[in-house]
Amino acid sequence: MVIVFRVEDSTIAILGAGSLGTRVIDALYQRGHRNIIATRTNRERLEEIRQQFRTETTANNVDATEKSDVVVMAVKPYRLEDVCQEIAYVTREKLVISLAAARSIAQIEAILNASRVCRVMTGIFVADEIAAYTLGSRCTTEDAGVIRYIFGDRAKEVKEDALADRTWIACDTGLIAKAIEYQIAALPELQHDEARRMYGATLEGIAKQFQRGMTGHEIFSAVAGPGSFTGKLHESLQDAGVYEKLMDCVKRTVEACKPKT
């Protein structure tokens, strides 16, 4: 008799339901998935998650892992090894998905050597993002389907080194939003809420053009005609070394997010 695994009927454990882990729960909840177990050391926050999503919660990673079919490790990189050691004996033959940067599949498989290990990098708005993932040596094509179920149908398989690039994009989400707030603060007349709505609509417009294949350079050219304010501002930023500094930040972040052997 062949038993068919249906991810829709599976129990998914989210170990470390902090900011990102809670967003994973929310993405699953939006899909209609209810068989979720969330863990976190902060019991007060764990109770808030239980009430918000009406899902099972526990401070015990082993208990959650033992009850689950799929394990999503949303813990910080510095805690990953300890959590792997903690759950190792109850993850046999299970799919274990790590969301941690700077820790390779090989490093995780060295501890969870009887598990199917993969890594996923996504952003804080899990349900709206395009995640990047890499499958480990024991993963199956069905496991790729589980990843797309949890992290969205647009999730893209990449080489493991490219996950560090995706981590930068996740970091840049906060930097973009922070930079916009500084610019809004400098606007003398518009109400801030009104300016945010306008920026939001503009960002949606940019997103649509990116999705249609337009590049940032092409969008800039469409805005910055000869003698335009945009063109002069670009030259000012270029002369001040702002773009070079930004590229340096990208390179240093990507390097820091690559696993060290």
PDB file of C-alpha atoms in Angstrom:
ATOM      1  CA  MET A   1       0.000   0.000   0.000  1.00  0.00           C
ATOM      2  CA  VAL A   2       1.435   3.400  -1.017  1.00  0.00           C
ATOM      3  CA  ILE A   3       0.857   6.280   1.397  1.00  0.00           C
ATOM      4  CA  VAL A   4       0.585   9.626  -0.392  1.00  0.00           C
ATOM      5  CA  PHE A   5       1.860  12.629   1.550  1.00  0.00           C
ATOM      6  CA  ARG A   6      -0.433  15.632   1.276  1.00  0.00           C
ATOM      7  CA  VAL A   7       1.140  18.827   2.541  1.00  0.00           C
ATOM      8  CA  GLU A   8      -2.338  20.318   2.970  1.00  0.00           C
ATOM      9  CA  ASP A   9      -3.007  17.717   5.680  1.00  0.00           C
ATOM     10  CA  SER A  10       0.436  17.903   7.287  1.00  0.00           C
ATOM     11  CA  THR A  11       1.415  19.393  10.616  1.00  0.00           C
ATOM     12  CA  ILE A  12       4.024  22.125  10.227  1.00  0.00           C
ATOM     13  CA  ALA A  13       6.174  23.197  13.169  1.00  0.00           C
ATOM     14  CA  ILE A  14       7.591  26.710  13.244  1.00  0.00           C
ATOM     15  CA  LEU A  15      10.537  26.697  15.647  1.00  0.00           C
ATOM     16  CA  GLY A  16      11.320  30.233  16.761  1.00  0.00           C
ATOM     17  CA  ALA A  17       8.139  32.159  16.026  1.00  0.00           C
ATOM     18  CA  GLY A  18       9.675  35.633  16.172  1.00  0.00           C
ATOM     19  CA  SER A  19       9.100  38.313  13.534  1.00  0.00           C
ATOM     20  CA  LEU A  20       9.850  36.092  10.527  1.00  0.00           C
ATOM     21  CA  GLY A  21       8.455  32.892  12.015  1.00  0.00           C
ATOM     22  CA  THR A  22       5.167  34.616  12.821  1.00  0.00           C
ATOM     23  CA  ARG A  23       4.986  35.866   9.223  1.00  0.00           C
ATOM     24  CA  VAL A  24       5.411  32.262   8.037  1.00  0.00           C
ATOM     25  CA  ILE A  25       2.485  31.275  10.238  1.00  0.00           C
ATOM     26  CA  ASP A  26       0.472  34.146   8.786  1.00  0.00           C
ATOM     27  CA  ALA A  27       1.285  33.031   5.208  1.00  0.00           C
ATOM     28  CA  LEU A  28       0.127  29.498   6.025  1.00  0.00           C
ATOM     29  CA  TYR A  29      -2.973  30.863   7.726  1.00  0.00           C
ATOM     30  CA  GLN A  30      -3.831  32.864   4.597  1.00  0.00           C
ATOM     31  CA  ARG A  31      -3.637  29.599   2.634  1.00  0.00           C
ATOM     32  CA  GLY A  32      -6.176  28.081   5.003  1.00  0.00           C
ATOM     33  CA  HIS A  33      -3.618  25.845   6.722  1.00  0.00           C
ATOM     34  CA  ARG A  34      -4.410  25.288  10.375  1.00  0.00           C
ATOM     35  CA  ASN A  35      -2.224  22.338  11.439  1.00  0.00           C
ATOM     36  CA  ILE A  36       0.573  24.483  12.837  1.00  0.00           C
ATOM     37  CA  ILE A  37       2.653  24.259  16.013  1.00  0.00           C
ATOM     38  CA  ALA A  38       4.616  27.365  16.996  1.00  0.00           C
ATOM     39  CA  THR A  39       7.473  27.517  19.481  1.00  0.00           C
ATOM     40  CA  ARG A  40       9.161  30.434  21.217  1.00  0.00           C
ATOM     41  CA  THR A  41      10.928  31.010  24.522  1.00  0.00           C
ATOM     42  CA  ASN A  42       8.919  34.165  25.252  1.00  0.00           C
ATOM     43  CA  ARG A  43       5.749  32.673  26.717  1.00  0.00           C
ATOM     44  CA  GLU A  44       3.849  35.971  26.696  1.00  0.00           C
ATOM     45  CA  ARG A  45       4.422  36.412  22.970  1.00  0.00           C
ATOM     46  CA  LEU A  46       3.631  32.724  22.445  1.00  0.00           C
ATOM     47  CA  GLU A  47       0.225  33.254  24.066  1.00  0.00           C
ATOM     48  CA  GLU A  48      -0.392  36.197  21.718  1.00  0.00           C
ATOM     49  CA  ILE A  49       0.379  33.937  18.736  1.00  0.00           C
ATOM     50  CA  ARG A  50      -1.980  31.261  20.084  1.00  0.00           C
ATOM     51  CA  GLN A  51      -4.801  33.765  20.403  1.00  0.00           C
ATOM     52  CA  GLN A  52      -4.131  35.441  17.052  1.00  0.00           C
ATOM     53  CA  PHE A  53      -3.969  32.270  14.959  1.00  0.00           C
ATOM     54  CA  ARG A  54      -5.825  29.806  17.200  1.00  0.00           C
ATOM     55  CA  THR A  55      -2.917  27.427  16.745  1.00  0.00           C
ATOM     56  CA  GLU A  56      -1.038  25.092  19.060  1.00  0.00           C
ATOM     57  CA  THR A  57       1.953  26.640  20.827  1.00  0.00           C
ATOM     58  CA  THR A  58       4.695  25.327  23.074  1.00  0.00           C
ATOM     59  CA  ALA A  59       8.065  26.350  24.443  1.00  0.00           C
ATOM     60  CA  ASN A  60       9.328  22.802  23.780  1.00  0.00           C
ATOM     61  CA  ASN A  61      11.045  22.422  20.385  1.00  0.00           C
ATOM     62  CA  VAL A  62      11.339  18.646  20.739  1.00  0.00           C
ATOM     63  CA  ASP A  63       7.641  18.215  21.445  1.00  0.00           C
ATOM     64  CA  ALA A  64       6.674  20.391  18.451  1.00  0.00           C
ATOM     65  CA  THR A  65       9.092  18.587  16.147  1.00  0.00           C
ATOM     66  CA  GLU A  66       7.941  15.149  17.252  1.00  0.00           C
ATOM     67  CA  LYS A  67       4.304  16.012  16.476  1.00  0.00           C
ATOM     68  CA  SER A  68       5.062  17.544  13.070  1.00  0.00           C
ATOM     69  CA  ASP A  69       5.608  16.323   9.525  1.00  0.00           C
ATOM     70  CA  VAL A  70       7.556  19.408   8.381  1.00  0.00           C
ATOM     71  CA  VAL A  71       9.855  21.558  10.525  1.00  0.00           C
ATOM     72  CA  VAL A  72      10.611  25.210   9.734  1.00  0.00           C
ATOM     73  CA  MET A  73      13.551  26.514  11.763  1.00  0.00           C
ATOM     74  CA  ALA A  74      13.095  30.277  12.017  1.00  0.00           C
ATOM     75  CA  VAL A  75      15.728  30.693  14.729  1.00  0.00           C
ATOM     76  CA  LYS A  76      18.679  33.110  14.534  1.00  0.00           C
ATOM     77  CA  PRO A  77      21.892  31.753  12.964  1.00  0.00           C
ATOM     78  CA  TYR A  78      23.763  31.767  16.287  1.00  0.00           C
ATOM     79  CA  ARG A  79      21.085  29.471  17.804  1.00  0.00           C
ATOM     80  CA  LEU A  80      20.740  27.111  14.862  1.00  0.00           C
ATOM     81  CA  GLU A  81      23.332  24.538  15.907  1.00  0.00           C
ATOM     82  CA  ASP A  82      21.927  24.262  19.447  1.00  0.00           C
ATOM     83  CA  VAL A  83      18.384  23.799  18.146  1.00  0.00           C
ATOM     84  CA  CYS A  84      19.560  21.182  15.632  1.00  0.00           C
ATOM     85  CA  GLN A  85      21.273  19.260  18.423  1.00  0.00           C
ATOM     86  CA  GLU A  86      18.125  19.545  20.511  1.00  0.00           C
ATOM     87  CA  ILE A  87      15.758  18.086  17.909  1.00  0.00           C
ATOM     88  CA  ALA A  88      18.137  15.724  16.082  1.00  0.00           C
ATOM     89  CA  TYR A  89      16.712  12.477  17.441  1.00  0.00           C
ATOM     90  CA  VAL A  90      13.108  13.328  16.454  1.00  0.00           C
ATOM     91  CA  THR A  91      13.684  14.613  12.898  1.00  0.00           C
ATOM     92  CA  ARG A  92      14.456  11.322  11.176  1.00  0.00           C
ATOM     93  CA  GLU A  93      13.049  11.279   7.611  1.00  0.00           C
ATOM     94  CA  LYS A  94      11.374  14.666   8.128  1.00  0.00           C
ATOM     95  CA  LEU A  95      11.748  17.728   5.933  1.00  0.00           C
ATOM     96  CA  VAL A  96      13.634  20.404   7.879  1.00  0.00           C
ATOM     97  CA  ILE A  97      13.641  23.918   6.399  1.00  0.00           C
ATOM     98  CA  SER A  98      16.199  26.410   7.704  1.00  0.00           C
ATOM     99  CA  LEU A  99      15.605  30.150   7.331  1.00  0.00           C
ATOM    100  CA  ALA A 100      18.979  31.058   8.849  1.00  0.00           C
ATOM    101  CA  ALA A 101      21.627  32.939   6.895  1.00  0.00           C
ATOM    102  CA  ALA A 102      25.324  32.037   7.076  1.00  0.00           C
ATOM    103  CA  ARG A 103      24.705  28.366   7.948  1.00  0.00           C
ATOM    104  CA  SER A 104      25.057  25.881   5.083  1.00  0.00           C
ATOM    105  CA  ILE A 105      23.001  22.817   4.298  1.00  0.00           C
ATOM    106  CA  ALA A 106      26.130  20.704   4.826  1.00  0.00           C
ATOM    107  CA  GLN A 107      26.569  22.121   8.336  1.00  0.00           C
ATOM    108  CA  ILE A 108      22.958  21.317   9.198  1.00  0.00           C
ATOM    109  CA  GLU A 109      23.079  17.866   7.593  1.00  0.00           C
ATOM    110  CA  ALA A 110      26.161  17.053   9.688  1.00  0.00           C
ATOM    111  CA  ILE A 111      23.857  17.181  12.734  1.00  0.00           C
ATOM    112  CA  LEU A 112      20.519  16.160  11.192  1.00  0.00           C
ATOM    113  CA  ASN A 113      22.007  13.377   9.086  1.00  0.00           C
ATOM    114  CA  ALA A 114      18.765  11.393   8.849  1.00  0.00           C
ATOM    115  CA  SER A 115      16.633  14.364   7.791  1.00  0.00           C
ATOM    116  CA  ARG A 116      15.846  16.002   4.463  1.00  0.00           C
ATOM    117  CA  VAL A 117      17.365  19.453   4.872  1.00  0.00           C
ATOM    118  CA  CYS A 118      16.858  22.545   2.750  1.00  0.00           C
ATOM    119  CA  ARG A 119      17.396  26.273   3.120  1.00  0.00           C
ATOM    120  CA  VAL A 120      14.962  29.055   2.253  1.00  0.00           C
ATOM    121  CA  MET A 121      15.608  32.791   2.151  1.00  0.00           C
ATOM    122  CA  THR A 122      12.639  35.128   2.040  1.00  0.00           C
ATOM    123  CA  GLY A 123      11.636  38.566   3.259  1.00  0.00           C
ATOM    124  CA  ILE A 124       9.530  39.708   6.177  1.00  0.00           C
ATOM    125  CA  PHE A 125       6.349  39.884   4.052  1.00  0.00           C
ATOM    126  CA  VAL A 126       6.402  36.134   3.448  1.00  0.00           C
ATOM    127  CA  ALA A 127       3.038  35.819   1.696  1.00  0.00           C
ATOM    128  CA  ASP A 128       3.932  38.546  -0.832  1.00  0.00           C
ATOM    129  CA  GLU A 129       7.596  37.710  -1.431  1.00  0.00           C
ATOM    130  CA  ILE A 130       9.444  35.550  -3.945  1.00  0.00           C
ATOM    131  CA  ALA A 131      11.512  33.194  -1.814  1.00  0.00           C
ATOM    132  CA  ALA A 132      14.742  31.531  -2.911  1.00  0.00           C
ATOM    133  CA  TYR A 133      15.508  27.964  -1.850  1.00  0.00           C
ATOM    134  CA  THR A 134      18.146  25.252  -2.142  1.00  0.00           C
ATOM    135  CA  LEU A 135      17.461  21.564  -1.622  1.00  0.00           C
ATOM    136  CA  GLY A 136      19.812  19.336   0.346  1.00  0.00           C
ATOM    137  CA  SER A 137      21.290  15.999  -0.700  1.00  0.00           C
ATOM    138  CA  ARG A 138      18.383  13.908   0.604  1.00  0.00           C
ATOM    139  CA  CYS A 139      15.519  16.130  -0.578  1.00  0.00           C
ATOM    140  CA  THR A 140      12.949  15.029  -3.150  1.00  0.00           C
ATOM    141  CA  THR A 141      10.946  16.805  -5.830  1.00  0.00           C
ATOM    142  CA  GLU A 142       7.963  16.546  -3.481  1.00  0.00           C
ATOM    143  CA  ASP A 143       9.916  18.605  -0.936  1.00  0.00           C
ATOM    144  CA  ALA A 144      10.192  21.431  -3.478  1.00  0.00           C
ATOM    145  CA  GLY A 145       6.396  21.360  -3.661  1.00  0.00           C
ATOM    146  CA  VAL A 146       6.171  21.670   0.125  1.00  0.00           C
ATOM    147  CA  ILE A 147       8.443  24.741   0.014  1.00  0.00           C
ATOM    148  CA  ARG A 148       6.254  26.370  -2.631  1.00  0.00           C
ATOM    149  CA  TYR A 149       3.170  25.563  -0.548  1.00  0.00           C
ATOM    150  CA  ILE A 150       4.608  27.309   2.517  1.00  0.00           C
ATOM    151  CA  PHE A 151       6.530  30.160   0.865  1.00  0.00           C
ATOM    152  CA  GLY A 152       4.509  30.767  -2.273  1.00  0.00           C
ATOM    153  CA  ASP A 153       4.153  29.309  -5.748  1.00  0.00           C
ATOM    154  CA  ARG A 154       6.710  31.775  -7.139  1.00  0.00           C
ATOM    155  CA  ALA A 155       9.528  30.478  -4.907  1.00  0.00           C
ATOM    156  CA  LYS A 156      12.635  29.877  -7.012  1.00  0.00           C
ATOM    157  CA  GLU A 157      15.274  27.174  -6.659  1.00  0.00           C
ATOM    158  CA  VAL A 158      18.810  28.625  -6.740  1.00  0.00           C
ATOM    159  CA  LYS A 159      22.378  27.561  -6.042  1.00  0.00           C
ATOM    160  CA  GLU A 160      23.160  27.795  -2.341  1.00  0.00           C
ATOM    161  CA  ASP A 161      25.613  30.685  -2.790  1.00  0.00           C
ATOM    162  CA  ALA A 162      22.769  32.785  -4.252  1.00  0.00           C
ATOM    163  CA  LEU A 163      20.854  32.599  -0.964  1.00  0.00           C
ATOM    164  CA  ALA A 164      23.207  35.247   0.433  1.00  0.00           C
ATOM    165  CA  ASP A 165      22.108  37.582  -2.376  1.00  0.00           C
ATOM    166  CA  ARG A 166      18.474  36.966  -1.463  1.00  0.00           C
ATOM    167  CA  THR A 167      19.328  37.783   2.149  1.00  0.00           C
ATOM    168  CA  TRP A 168      20.488  41.238   1.052  1.00  0.00           C
ATOM    169  CA  ILE A 169      17.145  41.839  -0.658  1.00  0.00           C
ATOM    170  CA  ALA A 170      15.431  40.915   2.624  1.00  0.00           C
ATOM    171  CA  CYS A 171      17.662  43.365   4.510  1.00  0.00           C
ATOM    172  CA  ASP A 172      17.017  46.088   1.951  1.00  0.00           C
ATOM    173  CA  THR A 173      13.282  45.950   2.682  1.00  0.00           C
ATOM    174  CA  GLY A 174      13.913  47.721   5.959  1.00  0.00           C
ATOM    175  CA  LEU A 175      16.479  50.111   4.489  1.00  0.00           C
ATOM    176  CA  ILE A 176      14.173  51.182   1.656  1.00  0.00           C
ATOM    177  CA  ALA A 177      11.337  51.831   4.110  1.00  0.00           C
ATOM    178  CA  LYS A 178      13.656  53.724   6.483  1.00  0.00           C
ATOM    179  CA  ALA A 179      15.023  55.901   3.657  1.00  0.00           C
ATOM    180  CA  ILE A 180      11.478  56.779   2.590  1.00  0.00           C
ATOM    181  CA  GLU A 181      10.633  57.830   6.155  1.00  0.00           C
ATOM    182  CA  TYR A 182      13.600  60.230   6.193  1.00  0.00           C
ATOM    183  CA  GLN A 183      12.434  61.731   2.903  1.00  0.00           C
ATOM    184  CA  ILE A 184       8.846  62.061   4.109  1.00  0.00           C
ATOM    185  CA  ALA A 185      10.113  63.844   7.229  1.00  0.00           C
ATOM    186  CA  ALA A 186      11.740  66.447   4.974  1.00  0.00           C
ATOM    187  CA  LEU A 187       8.520  67.222   3.074  1.00  0.00           C
ATOM    188  CA  PRO A 188       7.142  70.510   4.455  1.00  0.00           C
ATOM    189  CA  GLU A 189       3.449  70.412   3.511  1.00  0.00           C
ATOM    190  CA  LEU A 190       2.070  66.919   2.923  1.00  0.00           C
ATOM    191  CA  GLN A 191       0.663  65.005   5.871  1.00  0.00           C
ATOM    192  CA  HIS A 192       2.935  62.037   6.555  1.00  0.00           C
ATOM    193  CA  ASP A 193       0.158  59.459   6.218  1.00  0.00           C
ATOM    194  CA  GLU A 194      -0.817  60.968   2.891  1.00  0.00           C
ATOM    195  CA  ALA A 195       2.796  60.922   1.685  1.00  0.00           C
ATOM    196  CA  ARG A 196       3.136  57.252   2.701  1.00  0.00           C
ATOM    197  CA  ARG A 197       0.062  56.334   0.658  1.00  0.00           C
ATOM    198  CA  MET A 198       1.532  58.165  -2.346  1.00  0.00           C
ATOM    199  CA  TYR A 199       4.869  56.405  -1.903  1.00  0.00           C
ATOM    200  CA  GLY A 200       3.019  53.099  -1.579  1.00  0.00           C
ATOM    201  CA  ALA A 201       1.266  53.640  -4.897  1.00  0.00           C
ATOM    202  CA  THR A 202       4.575  54.633  -6.508  1.00  0.00           C
ATOM    203  CA  LEU A 203       6.281  51.502  -5.153  1.00  0.00           C
ATOM    204  CA  GLU A 204       3.432  49.390  -6.549  1.00  0.00           C
ATOM    205  CA  GLY A 205       4.003  51.051  -9.924  1.00  0.00           C
ATOM    206  CA  ILE A 206       7.735  50.342  -9.794  1.00  0.00           C
ATOM    207  CA  ALA A 207       7.003  46.740  -8.779  1.00  0.00           C
ATOM    208  CA  LYS A 208       4.737  46.250 -11.787  1.00  0.00           C
ATOM    209  CA  GLN A 209       7.436  47.539 -14.143  1.00  0.00           C
ATOM    210  CA  PHE A 210      10.056  45.246 -12.584  1.00  0.00           C
ATOM    211  CA  GLN A 211       7.704  42.285 -12.977  1.00  0.00           C
ATOM    212  CA  ARG A 212       7.224  43.193 -16.634  1.00  0.00           C
ATOM    213  CA  GLY A 213      10.994  43.063 -17.149  1.00  0.00           C
ATOM    214  CA  MET A 214      11.854  46.756 -17.000  1.00  0.00           C
ATOM    215  CA  THR A 215      15.161  47.623 -15.298  1.00  0.00           C
ATOM    216  CA  GLY A 216      15.803  50.308 -12.709  1.00  0.00           C
ATOM    217  CA  HIS A 217      17.970  52.151 -15.229  1.00  0.00           C
ATOM    218  CA  GLU A 218      15.066  52.206 -17.674  1.00  0.00           C
ATOM    219  CA  ILE A 219      12.670  53.530 -15.037  1.00  0.00           C
ATOM    220  CA  PHE A 220      15.195  56.233 -14.147  1.00  0.00           C
ATOM    221  CA  SER A 221      15.531  57.234 -17.811  1.00  0.00           C
ATOM    222  CA  ALA A 222      11.745  57.485 -18.115  1.00  0.00           C
ATOM    223  CA  VAL A 223      11.678  59.919 -15.177  1.00  0.00           C
ATOM    224  CA  ALA A 224      14.920  61.848 -15.690  1.00  0.00           C
ATOM    225  CA  GLY A 225      14.602  63.823 -18.890  1.00  0.00           C
ATOM    226  CA  PRO A 226      17.233  66.372 -20.018  1.00  0.00           C
ATOM    227  CA  GLY A 227      17.706  69.065 -17.376  1.00  0.00           C
ATOM    228  CA  SER A 228      15.295  67.401 -14.958  1.00  0.00           C
ATOM    229  CA  PHE A 229      15.471  67.641 -11.174  1.00  0.00           C
ATOM    230  CA  THR A 230      15.828  63.843 -11.058  1.00  0.00           C
ATOM    231  CA  GLY A 231      18.863  63.913 -13.331  1.00  0.00           C
ATOM    232  CA  LYS A 232      20.562  66.642 -11.281  1.00  0.00           C
ATOM    233  CA  LEU A 233      19.824  64.806  -8.030  1.00  0.00           C
ATOM    234  CA  HIS A 234      21.315  61.630  -9.492  1.00  0.00           C
ATOM    235  CA  GLU A 235      24.504  63.491 -10.388  1.00  0.00           C
ATOM    236  CA  SER A 236      24.680  64.952  -6.881  1.00  0.00           C
ATOM    237  CA  LEU A 237      24.316  61.519  -5.271  1.00  0.00           C
ATOM    238  CA  GLN A 238      26.859  60.065  -7.669  1.00  0.00           C
ATOM    239  CA  ASP A 239      29.385  62.829  -6.922  1.00  0.00           C
ATOM    240  CA  ALA A 240      28.903  62.257  -3.185  1.00  0.00           C
ATOM    241  CA  GLY A 241      29.734  58.562  -3.589  1.00  0.00           C
ATOM    242  CA  VAL A 242      26.332  57.425  -2.360  1.00  0.00           C
ATOM    243  CA  TYR A 243      25.906  54.664  -4.954  1.00  0.00           C
ATOM    244  CA  GLU A 244      29.432  53.338  -4.396  1.00  0.00           C
ATOM    245  CA  LYS A 245      28.773  53.239  -0.654  1.00  0.00           C
ATOM    246  CA  LEU A 246      25.540  51.370  -1.237  1.00  0.00           C
ATOM    247  CA  MET A 247      27.244  48.800  -3.457  1.00  0.00           C
ATOM    248  CA  ASP A 248      29.913  48.333  -0.793  1.00  0.00           C
ATOM    249  CA  CYS A 249      27.168  47.670   1.782  1.00  0.00           C
ATOM    250  CA  VAL A 250      25.662  45.043  -0.516  1.00  0.00           C
ATOM    251  CA  LYS A 251      28.988  43.282  -1.049  1.00  0.00           C
ATOM    252  CA  ARG A 252      29.881  43.249   2.649  1.00  0.00           C
ATOM    253  CA  THR A 253      26.430  41.976   3.660  1.00  0.00           C
ATOM    254  CA  VAL A 254      26.442  39.206   1.044  1.00  0.00           C
ATOM    255  CA  GLU A 255      29.903  38.100   2.151  1.00  0.00           C
ATOM    256  CA  ALA A 256      28.824  38.059   5.805  1.00  0.00           C
ATOM    257  CA  CYS A 257      25.763  35.953   4.907  1.00  0.00           C
ATOM    258  CA  LYS A 258      27.756  33.240   3.149  1.00  0.00           C
ATOM    259  CA  PRO A 259      28.366  30.121   5.269  1.00  0.00           C
ATOM    260  CA  LYS A 260      31.898  29.794   6.624  1.00  0.00           C
ATOM    261  CA  THR A 261      33.413  26.357   6.273  1.00  0.00           C
TER     262      THR A 261
END
